[in-house]
Amino acid sequence: MKDLLTALRTPRGIVVAALLVLLGVLPLLTQAFDQRYVLSIGTRVVIWSIAAMSLNLILGYGGLVSFGHAVFFGIGGYTVGILAHHDVFSGWIQWPLGLLVCALWAAAVGALSLRTRGLYFIMITLAFAQLVFYVGVGLEAYGGDDGLNIARRSVFSGLIDLRHRPTFYWLCYALLLATTFGLWRIVNSRFGMVLRGAKSNETRMLALGFPVFRYRLTAFVISGTLGGLSGLLLANHDAYISPSMMSWVKSGDLIVIVVLGGMGSLTGPIFGAIAFFVLEESLKPLIDLGRKGWGEYWQIVFGPLLILVALYARGGIDSLLGRPPRSGGGHG
Amino acid sequence: MEYFLLQVLNGIQLGLLMFLLAAGLTLVFGIMDLVNLAHGSLYMLGAYFAWTFMGWTGSFVLGALLALPAALALGVIVELVIARRLYARDHLDHVLATFGLILFFNELVRVLWGPAGKSITLPPALAGTIDILPGVPYPTYRFAIIVVGAVVALFLAWLVTRTRIGMLIRAGASNRRMVAALGVNIELLFTLVFGLGAILAAIAGLMAAPIVSLKIGMGDDILILAFVIIVIGGIGSIKGAFIAAMVVGQVDIIGRAFLPDLLKKVMSSSAASTAAPSISQVAVYVLMAAVLVWRPTGLFGQRQ
């Protein structure tokens, strides 16, 4: 805890704390100004932050470019959706099962794909995600391509009412805080050090006697399970699932968020998710100001922006706050 | 039996199209070490260029021929402005930047050509059928794709194995620093290879257009398949890409043509027609996973 308090006194700590407080009171603000749409975007930001943080564990700290992370949106979401379709609404069943399926899938995919390197790893993770995507498309009983409406959000025996939007938001927010804390513990533990060591010099870690493969596989499973958590939340938020939630474009978006925010920075993905959704929501009206009706073409600005980030801003938003105190920067 | 033969031909036709796309991708990766997700955008733009030129000239063949230099110019511009700055970076930067390029090109097409899909009508000479065996008709256009695809594939094989440029390409793929040290203008070679890839992608795109119709993002899904192909074949290997493309083409066609009837025996016919195409897609990815488990660098990839 002492580390946490020291971290709070740095510029990064202040920005992060302010941001987290702002996110925490968002429902009060949106209620005060009667902006339900903003709360919906806020919920998406928080859910995507969890997903991006989970990807950051393997991408930023592990150096493993997984191009299929949105599959866990899909698996988590489909577990909720399929169970709800069969009138099982209990969150006590839906959520643990969803996480378990994600963990198992991550273990299987990780065991196979971590044998490969470089572009092969990028492509095999993508291929496994596409595989699940097409299974989703082929599931005619669960809507196939069109997806499936979820009649009710998960029920936790009356303990918490997820239909109440601010309550649901705060649940997501609490889970984001828990994820942040958990990942903070992980990346600064011995386990996290081995993972990061293997990113910068795998041969050396092997020579030191660390079973790098097993460490990476464990990280992959943790990452997938957390990704599944965001999938459960996303399905509950949208009350709808479809294969498009795990399309490869979504996986690309997650990578974009992680890099935009700052790879290998604990809170970078939160910055990235905020920036991504704020850009999406603000570029449209901004371009509309310049020329009416052109706002829908916002990606014509966003695309080149990504190219610029890739070329000139490796550290992402996080690097604007100076170098992190203990964890190494995002050197690829 | 006739049905079977026709489906095999369809598989070859699809495989050749995907080979054209995959060949450019594997060349660019093999030589410049660049993961180019935007290769599918070149495929899409090749088709849109062809559509526009066909409208101007009123001729299918002329429009298609005019689209090729346009695609070459586009490829060269992309190489000079963006791709060239990426070669020295790591794969993650490639993914990010070329993902941005995809978003840009998809929106650009929406702005320039509008959101509605477009279709290319075939000239009467290509619209009919020809007898490939006495009494066995096959669509002329699909047959033309097979012929053109085979000719381009042979040309590519000749270019890479029998010419000086091909020699430089192969040398660049195995050791680009050495090639540069020997006085070859490696930057020009890179631009040429990128442009060649763009032309191949455009040929694939414009030939597929009359069959699949033009739409925004048409290159994205087939790009993933092209990546699967080069990964199965071994990145950088044109031979590997060819073999993998043929196999994937057949797997896909078998799934589409024969699986629905088989599945209808065990499930309702609507469920079968939804499930069959996705099972054939799934089969392609399972094939890739199996190959990579067996050989982590693909069938003809260089061992590390």
XYZ file of C-alpha atoms in Angstrom:
636
model
C 0.000 0.000 0.000
C 2.933 2.315 0.697
C 3.969 2.058 -2.962
C 0.502 3.077 -3.969
C 0.635 6.202 -1.842
C 4.063 7.191 -3.175
C 2.772 6.655 -6.685
C -0.086 9.021 -5.918
C 2.256 11.972 -5.423
C 3.697 11.861 -8.952
C 2.041 13.791 -11.828
C 0.859 10.472 -13.226
C -0.650 9.526 -9.885
C -2.547 12.792 -9.680
C -3.910 12.491 -13.219
C -4.921 8.877 -12.683
C -6.559 9.627 -9.354
C -8.449 12.582 -10.810
C -9.571 10.469 -13.746
C -10.735 7.642 -11.503
C -12.660 10.056 -9.280
C -14.252 11.608 -12.354
C -15.215 8.154 -13.650
C -16.546 7.308 -10.203
C -18.961 10.244 -10.041
C -19.935 10.067 -13.716
C -23.483 8.742 -13.028
C -24.131 11.653 -10.653
C -22.975 14.119 -13.307
C -24.995 12.537 -16.081
C -28.064 12.504 -13.854
C -27.554 16.128 -12.889
C -27.302 17.150 -16.530
C -29.814 14.535 -17.708
C -27.414 12.942 -20.209
C -28.278 9.257 -20.280
C -26.365 8.774 -23.518
C -23.159 9.951 -21.873
C -23.617 7.379 -19.122
C -23.969 4.689 -21.779
C -20.709 5.804 -23.385
C -19.119 5.955 -19.945
C -20.156 2.366 -19.272
C -18.628 1.275 -22.581
C -15.417 3.131 -21.729
C -15.165 1.325 -18.395
C -15.909 -2.098 -19.910
C -13.468 -1.575 -22.776
C -10.883 -0.370 -20.257
C -11.083 -3.721 -18.483
C -10.677 -5.553 -21.787
C -7.791 -3.355 -22.877
C -6.051 -3.751 -19.515
C -6.338 -7.499 -19.828
C -4.799 -7.315 -23.315
C -2.090 -5.014 -21.998
C -0.925 -7.732 -19.610
C 0.180 -9.945 -22.510
C 0.777 -7.237 -25.136
C 2.381 -4.479 -23.101
C 4.104 -6.488 -20.380
C 4.504 -9.815 -22.170
C 5.307 -8.500 -25.647
C 2.838 -10.978 -27.153
C 0.855 -9.349 -29.958
C -2.482 -11.122 -29.690
C -4.715 -10.082 -32.568
C -7.755 -11.986 -31.361
C -8.531 -10.597 -27.972
C -12.102 -9.600 -28.837
C -12.910 -13.302 -28.905
C -13.241 -13.062 -25.125
C -15.885 -10.373 -25.531
C -17.672 -12.946 -27.626
C -17.212 -15.989 -25.402
C -18.139 -14.087 -22.253
C -21.076 -12.441 -23.976
C -22.352 -15.622 -25.584
C -22.259 -17.478 -22.268
C -24.580 -14.861 -20.787
C -26.726 -14.697 -23.909
C -27.095 -18.429 -24.449
C -27.902 -19.114 -20.795
C -30.411 -16.232 -20.772
C -31.944 -17.669 -23.941
C -32.618 -20.849 -21.947
C -34.110 -18.793 -19.100
C -31.076 -19.073 -16.851
C -30.705 -15.512 -15.636
C -28.811 -16.098 -12.415
C -25.537 -14.243 -12.452
C -24.200 -16.806 -9.964
C -24.329 -19.344 -12.798
C -23.740 -17.097 -15.824
C -20.689 -15.260 -14.615
C -18.521 -18.032 -13.142
C -19.357 -20.221 -16.129
C -18.469 -17.460 -18.577
C -15.142 -16.855 -16.867
C -14.423 -20.568 -16.740
C -15.115 -21.045 -20.457
C -12.866 -18.076 -21.253
C -10.089 -19.435 -19.052
C -10.292 -22.860 -20.691
C -10.347 -21.389 -24.192
C -7.404 -19.125 -23.352
C -5.502 -22.122 -21.981
C -6.118 -24.129 -25.159
C -5.315 -21.269 -27.537
C -2.323 -20.198 -25.491
C -0.891 -23.703 -25.343
C -1.007 -23.956 -29.133
C -0.141 -20.423 -30.185
C 2.650 -19.668 -27.720
C 4.726 -22.238 -29.606
C 4.947 -19.744 -32.460
C 6.633 -16.359 -32.771
C 6.215 -13.036 -34.506
C 3.748 -12.820 -37.336
C 2.796 -16.469 -36.828
C 1.639 -15.662 -33.300
C -0.324 -12.631 -34.488
C -2.025 -14.723 -37.130
C -2.742 -17.825 -35.081
C -4.428 -15.780 -32.339
C -6.415 -14.064 -35.065
C -7.295 -17.411 -36.611
C -8.625 -18.829 -33.357
C -10.733 -15.710 -32.864
C -12.088 -16.024 -36.401
C -12.868 -19.657 -35.690
C -15.093 -18.704 -32.753
C -16.524 -15.821 -34.787
C -17.660 -18.221 -37.507
C -19.030 -20.647 -34.933
C -21.129 -17.714 -33.707
C -22.243 -16.950 -37.254
C -23.168 -20.575 -37.764
C -25.220 -20.929 -34.580
C -28.641 -20.544 -36.172
C -30.353 -21.489 -32.886
C -28.759 -18.403 -31.291
C -29.452 -15.952 -34.067
C -26.512 -16.703 -36.367
C -25.296 -13.526 -38.031
C -28.124 -11.407 -36.583
C -27.323 -12.142 -32.978
C -29.621 -12.547 -30.040
C -31.490 -10.189 -27.756
C -31.059 -10.821 -24.054
C -34.388 -10.562 -22.245
C -32.995 -9.718 -18.813
C -29.707 -8.624 -17.376
C -28.009 -11.056 -14.996
C -29.814 -11.500 -11.671
C -27.850 -11.746 -8.421
C -30.619 -13.021 -6.104
C -31.897 -9.484 -5.539
C -28.571 -8.299 -4.107
C -27.933 -5.840 -6.883
C -30.225 -4.627 -9.642
C -28.265 -4.419 -12.884
C -31.260 -2.929 -14.721
C -30.655 0.284 -12.830
C -28.160 2.001 -15.120
C -26.082 3.878 -12.522
C -25.886 0.722 -10.400
C -24.670 -1.256 -13.379
C -22.153 1.471 -14.147
C -20.819 1.412 -10.601
C -20.510 -2.342 -10.716
C -18.412 -2.060 -13.890
C -16.420 0.718 -12.261
C -15.778 -1.337 -9.136
C -14.624 -4.223 -11.316
C -12.316 -1.832 -13.183
C -10.779 -0.729 -9.899
C -10.404 -4.351 -8.823
C -8.808 -5.223 -12.163
C -6.419 -2.283 -11.895
C -5.404 -3.272 -8.400
C -5.063 -6.952 -9.291
C -2.955 -6.230 -12.369
C -0.852 -3.758 -10.396
C -0.081 -6.568 -7.963
C 0.605 -9.005 -10.770
C 2.961 -6.893 -12.876
C 5.016 -5.872 -9.864
C 5.229 -9.403 -8.497
C 7.963 -11.901 -9.273
C 5.606 -13.426 -11.840
C 5.233 -10.055 -13.563
C 8.980 -9.514 -13.561
C 9.559 -12.854 -15.273
C 6.909 -11.994 -17.862
C 8.523 -8.638 -18.559
C 11.986 -10.139 -18.520
C 10.925 -12.671 -21.136
C 9.704 -9.812 -23.307
C 13.038 -8.057 -23.349
C 15.258 -11.128 -23.429
C 13.658 -14.539 -23.674
C 16.902 -16.457 -24.112
C 18.311 -14.958 -20.968
C 15.228 -15.820 -18.925
C 15.433 -19.372 -20.234
C 19.114 -19.511 -19.352
C 18.242 -18.361 -15.840
C 16.034 -21.414 -15.617
C 12.575 -19.855 -15.874
C 10.013 -21.911 -17.761
C 9.036 -18.941 -19.926
C 6.325 -20.866 -21.764
C 4.435 -21.647 -18.557
C 4.687 -18.061 -17.328
C 3.369 -16.792 -20.631
C 0.580 -19.342 -20.697
C -0.492 -18.320 -17.201
C -0.510 -14.668 -18.243
C -2.498 -15.596 -21.346
C -5.125 -17.368 -19.223
C -5.380 -14.462 -16.750
C -5.685 -12.081 -19.665
C -8.364 -14.165 -21.360
C -10.382 -14.555 -18.182
C -10.362 -10.799 -17.561
C -11.280 -10.295 -21.196
C -14.200 -12.646 -20.587
C -15.288 -10.510 -17.641
C -15.575 -7.515 -19.943
C -17.556 -9.700 -22.353
C -20.060 -10.603 -19.605
C -20.433 -6.921 -18.805
C -20.742 -5.889 -22.432
C -23.536 -8.406 -23.076
C -25.350 -7.136 -19.988
C -24.903 -3.534 -21.042
C -26.094 -4.004 -24.628
C -28.713 -6.656 -23.705
C -27.681 -8.095 -27.043
C -25.004 -10.397 -28.414
C -23.874 -10.969 -31.971
C -20.787 -12.287 -33.722
C -19.807 -8.711 -34.569
C -18.763 -8.161 -30.951
C -15.855 -10.511 -31.623
C -15.041 -9.494 -35.187
C -11.358 -8.982 -35.911
C -11.961 -5.245 -36.208
C -12.842 -5.232 -32.501
C -9.566 -7.003 -31.751
C -7.832 -4.308 -33.777
C -9.664 -1.627 -31.802
C -8.394 -3.182 -28.564
C -4.805 -3.080 -29.811
C -5.363 0.524 -30.860
C -6.630 1.385 -27.383
C -3.669 -0.246 -25.669
C -1.090 1.440 -27.906
C -2.911 4.775 -27.899
C -2.966 4.776 -24.122
C 0.543 3.490 -23.645
C 1.762 -0.079 -23.770
C 3.140 -1.610 -20.643
C 1.658 1.127 -18.514
C -0.846 -0.068 -15.947
C -3.399 2.677 -16.465
C -2.501 3.387 -20.095
C -5.417 1.296 -21.398
C -7.854 3.468 -19.405
C -6.417 6.586 -21.045
C -6.609 4.786 -24.370
C -10.237 3.730 -23.931
C -11.275 7.237 -22.911
C -9.362 8.770 -25.825
C -10.789 6.220 -28.280
C -14.423 6.789 -27.349
C -14.040 10.540 -26.869
C -12.384 10.761 -30.300
C -15.165 8.690 -31.835
C -17.882 10.816 -30.257
C -16.196 14.189 -30.829
C -14.733 13.714 -34.318
C -18.233 13.240 -35.721
C -19.669 16.589 -34.513
C -16.332 18.325 -35.187
C -16.251 17.267 -38.819
C -19.951 18.090 -39.056
C -19.080 21.635 -38.022
C -16.689 21.936 -40.932
C -19.083 20.443 -43.414
C -22.576 19.262 -42.550
C -23.158 15.553 -42.937
C -19.489 14.614 -43.203
C -19.313 13.607 -39.548
C -20.066 9.998 -40.356
C -16.774 9.869 -42.220
C -14.836 10.441 -38.990
C -12.636 7.427 -39.620
C -11.017 9.225 -42.528
C -9.398 11.361 -39.832
C -9.069 8.609 -37.240
C -7.209 6.227 -39.589
C -4.342 8.615 -40.376
C -4.259 9.499 -36.683
C -3.459 5.854 -35.910
C -0.696 5.895 -38.514
C 0.784 8.959 -36.841
C 0.584 7.286 -33.432
C 2.341 4.205 -34.809
C 5.037 6.300 -36.447
C 5.706 9.035 -33.944
C 4.077 8.346 -30.577
C 5.179 4.934 -29.396
C 4.616 5.607 -25.710
C 1.030 6.719 -26.245
C -0.794 9.112 -23.973
C 0.922 7.655 -20.933
C 4.325 8.945 -22.092
C 3.005 12.506 -21.825
C 3.078 12.006 -18.059
C 6.777 11.221 -17.915
C 8.411 7.878 -17.297
C 6.665 5.584 -14.844
C 8.415 5.316 -11.482
C 9.071 1.594 -11.187
C 7.816 -0.276 -14.198
C 9.889 0.007 -17.358
C 8.575 2.027 -20.292
C 6.947 0.528 -23.342
C 9.909 -0.451 -25.439
C 8.852 -2.888 -28.079
C -19.508 -36.634 -61.016
C -20.038 -33.595 -63.232
C -21.163 -31.623 -60.202
C -18.039 -32.727 -58.400
C -15.802 -31.664 -61.292
C -17.478 -28.245 -61.468
C -16.989 -27.727 -57.742
C -13.319 -28.678 -57.977
C -12.969 -26.077 -60.739
C -14.697 -23.522 -58.526
C -12.209 -24.372 -55.802
C -9.292 -23.866 -58.190
C -10.751 -20.554 -59.309
C -11.143 -19.356 -55.714
C -7.696 -20.666 -54.822
C -6.073 -18.784 -57.717
C -7.773 -15.541 -56.704
C -6.566 -15.957 -53.159
C -3.102 -16.880 -54.395
C -2.844 -13.560 -56.246
C -3.709 -11.750 -53.052
C -1.477 -13.921 -50.879
C 1.516 -13.738 -53.248
C 1.779 -9.956 -52.858
C 1.360 -10.268 -49.116
C 3.999 -12.947 -48.750
C 6.459 -11.057 -50.994
C 6.032 -7.876 -48.986
C 6.429 -9.733 -45.728
C 9.265 -11.937 -46.915
C 11.341 -9.087 -48.280
C 10.431 -6.012 -46.275
C 9.315 -7.838 -43.120
C 6.138 -5.726 -43.230
C 2.781 -6.935 -41.934
C 0.501 -5.138 -44.347
C -3.104 -5.383 -43.210
C -4.000 -2.773 -45.818
C -3.282 -5.249 -48.618
C -7.018 -5.980 -48.640
C -7.681 -2.294 -49.277
C -5.606 -2.526 -52.454
C -7.794 -5.476 -53.475
C -10.915 -3.401 -52.820
C -9.597 -0.300 -54.573
C -8.510 -2.372 -57.576
C -12.123 -3.414 -57.969
C -13.459 0.126 -57.526
C -10.923 1.531 -59.988
C -11.995 -1.079 -62.509
C -15.663 -0.201 -61.936
C -14.978 3.479 -62.588
C -12.828 2.889 -65.673
C -15.376 0.453 -67.061
C -17.957 3.208 -66.693
C -15.751 5.681 -68.551
C -14.625 3.420 -71.348
C -17.720 1.255 -71.578
C -15.443 -1.738 -71.988
C -14.854 -4.476 -69.439
C -11.370 -5.413 -70.619
C -10.217 -1.820 -71.123
C -11.499 -0.835 -67.695
C -9.711 -3.767 -66.077
C -6.473 -2.937 -67.908
C -6.644 0.731 -66.891
C -7.182 -0.229 -63.249
C -3.768 -1.904 -63.087
C -1.570 1.190 -63.533
C -3.893 3.023 -61.151
C -3.350 0.308 -58.536
C 0.394 0.411 -59.186
C 0.407 4.170 -58.625
C -1.589 3.771 -55.426
C 0.756 1.051 -54.171
C 3.812 3.182 -54.906
C 2.269 6.160 -53.111
C 1.419 4.056 -50.063
C 4.961 2.672 -50.050
C 6.628 6.060 -50.385
C 4.439 7.872 -47.881
C 3.842 5.282 -45.189
C 5.099 1.728 -45.641
C 8.741 2.754 -46.103
C 8.773 4.368 -42.662
C 7.554 1.142 -41.103
C 10.153 -1.390 -42.294
C 12.497 -0.748 -39.387
C 9.686 -0.891 -36.801
C 8.282 -3.924 -35.055
C 5.197 -5.856 -36.090
C 2.917 -4.132 -33.629
C 3.582 -0.778 -35.309
C 2.839 -2.392 -38.667
C -0.465 -3.730 -37.391
C -1.447 -0.377 -35.917
C -0.465 1.775 -38.891
C -1.923 -0.487 -41.557
C -5.084 -0.941 -39.484
C -5.339 2.856 -39.635
C -4.863 2.634 -43.402
C -7.770 0.192 -43.659
C -10.069 2.573 -41.778
C -8.904 5.413 -44.011
C -9.397 3.551 -47.276
C -12.785 2.147 -46.270
C -14.028 5.639 -45.428
C -12.430 7.048 -48.572
C -14.361 4.579 -50.692
C -17.544 5.546 -48.845
C -16.863 9.218 -49.609
C -15.845 8.775 -53.246
C -18.110 5.977 -54.380
C -20.936 6.129 -51.845
C -22.052 3.547 -49.299
C -24.155 1.410 -51.645
C -22.634 -1.734 -53.127
C -21.855 -1.768 -56.829
C -21.923 -4.517 -59.358
C -20.005 -5.075 -62.548
C -21.936 -6.557 -65.427
C -20.051 -8.934 -67.636
C -19.799 -8.385 -71.388
C -21.853 -10.917 -73.383
C -18.696 -12.707 -74.486
C -17.906 -13.626 -70.878
C -21.424 -13.963 -69.510
C -22.324 -17.330 -71.032
C -21.001 -20.817 -70.501
C -18.497 -22.922 -72.364
C -18.203 -26.695 -72.537
C -15.095 -27.731 -70.663
C -15.885 -31.362 -71.521
C -18.384 -32.296 -74.183
C -21.787 -31.685 -72.610
C -20.401 -30.203 -69.387
C -21.006 -26.428 -69.357
C -19.011 -24.117 -67.089
C -19.435 -20.330 -66.716
C -17.119 -18.628 -69.192
C -16.122 -15.924 -66.741
C -15.041 -18.343 -64.044
C -13.059 -20.233 -66.634
C -11.459 -16.942 -67.675
C -10.458 -16.315 -64.069
C -8.752 -19.694 -63.947
C -6.866 -18.948 -67.178
C -5.819 -15.437 -66.159
C -4.960 -16.574 -62.637
C -2.831 -19.430 -63.944
C -1.065 -17.155 -66.430
C -0.300 -14.589 -63.731
C 0.897 -17.321 -61.374
C 3.210 -18.718 -64.080
C 4.442 -15.221 -64.886
C 5.188 -14.689 -61.210
C 7.063 -17.984 -60.994
C 9.064 -16.992 -64.082
C 9.725 -13.521 -62.701
C 10.955 -14.781 -59.364
C 13.003 -17.770 -60.504
C 14.272 -16.791 -63.942
C 14.897 -13.043 -64.046
C 17.407 -10.667 -62.550
C 14.687 -8.820 -60.641
C 13.491 -12.122 -59.267
C 17.015 -12.952 -58.211
C 17.220 -9.661 -56.340
C 13.826 -10.307 -54.770
C 14.949 -13.710 -53.533
C 18.246 -12.310 -52.345
C 16.412 -9.491 -50.581
C 14.192 -12.004 -48.850
C 17.102 -13.947 -47.393
C 19.420 -11.058 -46.541
C 18.450 -7.557 -47.447
C 21.431 -5.868 -45.832
C 23.830 -7.926 -47.877
C 21.941 -7.052 -51.068
C 22.135 -3.353 -50.190
C 25.836 -3.694 -49.398
C 26.431 -5.179 -52.837
C 25.270 -1.941 -54.399
C 21.685 -2.780 -55.269
C 19.242 0.096 -54.865
C 17.243 -1.700 -52.204
C 14.771 1.147 -51.720
C 13.787 1.027 -55.372
C 13.471 -2.738 -55.118
C 11.180 -2.378 -52.095
C 8.984 0.114 -53.950
C 8.824 -2.205 -56.956
C 7.873 -5.204 -54.836
C 5.190 -3.220 -53.039
C 3.842 -1.996 -56.385
C 3.878 -5.540 -57.748
C 1.912 -6.677 -54.709
C -0.592 -3.872 -55.289
C -1.086 -4.929 -58.910
C -1.585 -8.573 -57.930
C -4.120 -7.560 -55.265
C -5.928 -5.339 -57.763
C -6.082 -8.147 -60.337
C -7.631 -10.407 -57.705
C -10.069 -7.692 -56.638
C -11.275 -6.712 -60.066
C -11.595 -10.322 -61.201
C -13.614 -11.229 -58.112
C -15.814 -8.134 -58.421
C -18.321 -9.450 -61.002
C -18.888 -12.540 -58.829
C -19.026 -11.059 -55.327
C -20.065 -7.442 -56.128
C -18.251 -4.398 -54.807
C -18.708 -3.266 -51.266
C -16.833 -1.334 -48.619
C -14.562 -3.594 -46.647
C -14.742 -6.341 -49.303
C -10.999 -6.822 -48.933
C -10.966 -7.228 -45.169
C -12.333 -10.717 -44.746
C -10.514 -12.155 -47.722
C -7.342 -10.532 -46.409
C -7.580 -12.617 -43.267
C -7.896 -15.691 -45.471
C -4.854 -14.547 -47.436
C -2.912 -14.250 -44.193
C -4.030 -17.730 -43.222
C -2.734 -18.928 -46.572
C 0.701 -17.371 -46.249
C 1.003 -18.632 -42.703
C 0.084 -22.174 -43.767
C 2.453 -21.970 -46.717
C 5.263 -20.436 -44.712
C 5.765 -16.700 -44.789
C 7.863 -15.494 -47.703
C 7.410 -18.670 -49.752
C 5.504 -18.168 -53.003
C 5.398 -21.902 -53.596
C 3.940 -22.395 -50.135
C 1.365 -19.687 -50.756
C 0.312 -21.374 -53.997
C -0.129 -24.800 -52.442
C -1.916 -23.409 -49.393
C -4.220 -21.295 -51.567
C -5.212 -24.360 -53.593
C -5.924 -26.374 -50.447
C -7.898 -23.558 -48.810
C -9.873 -23.011 -52.029
C -10.885 -26.657 -52.102
C -11.764 -26.758 -48.389
C -13.936 -23.681 -48.797
C -15.759 -25.015 -51.835
C -16.300 -28.444 -50.321
C -17.853 -26.727 -47.313
C -20.155 -24.638 -49.447
C -21.088 -27.200 -52.059
C -21.286 -30.530 -50.316
C -21.673 -29.882 -46.615
C -25.239 -28.469 -46.702
C -26.595 -31.708 -48.192
C -24.717 -33.812 -45.666
C -25.853 -31.648 -42.757
C -29.458 -31.719 -43.887
C -29.498 -35.381 -42.940
C -28.883 -34.507 -39.303
C -30.484 -31.060 -38.887
C -33.192 -28.829 -40.280
C -32.458 -27.458 -43.732
C -32.319 -23.827 -42.645
C -29.937 -24.658 -39.813
C -27.829 -26.640 -42.272
C -27.589 -23.777 -44.745
C -26.497 -21.384 -41.964
C -24.041 -23.835 -40.447
C -22.344 -25.162 -43.590
C -20.521 -21.996 -44.737
C -19.300 -21.311 -41.232
C -18.131 -24.886 -40.775
C -16.073 -24.567 -43.943
C -14.595 -21.323 -42.604
C -13.897 -22.979 -39.281
C -12.234 -25.865 -41.127
C -9.785 -23.454 -42.763
C -8.732 -22.069 -39.388
C -8.483 -25.521 -37.854
C -6.273 -26.504 -40.782
C -4.027 -23.541 -40.097
C -3.823 -24.271 -36.390
C -2.967 -27.898 -37.153
C -0.224 -26.908 -39.596
C 1.287 -24.477 -37.111
C 1.244 -27.009 -34.312
C 2.980 -29.468 -36.617
C 5.354 -26.899 -38.144
C 5.463 -23.565 -36.309
C 6.810 -21.750 -39.382
C 4.388 -23.123 -41.928
C 4.868 -25.732 -44.653
C 7.706 -24.024 -46.545
C 8.786 -21.413 -44.026
C 12.386 -20.959 -43.025
C 13.230 -22.724 -39.807
C 14.472 -20.489 -37.069
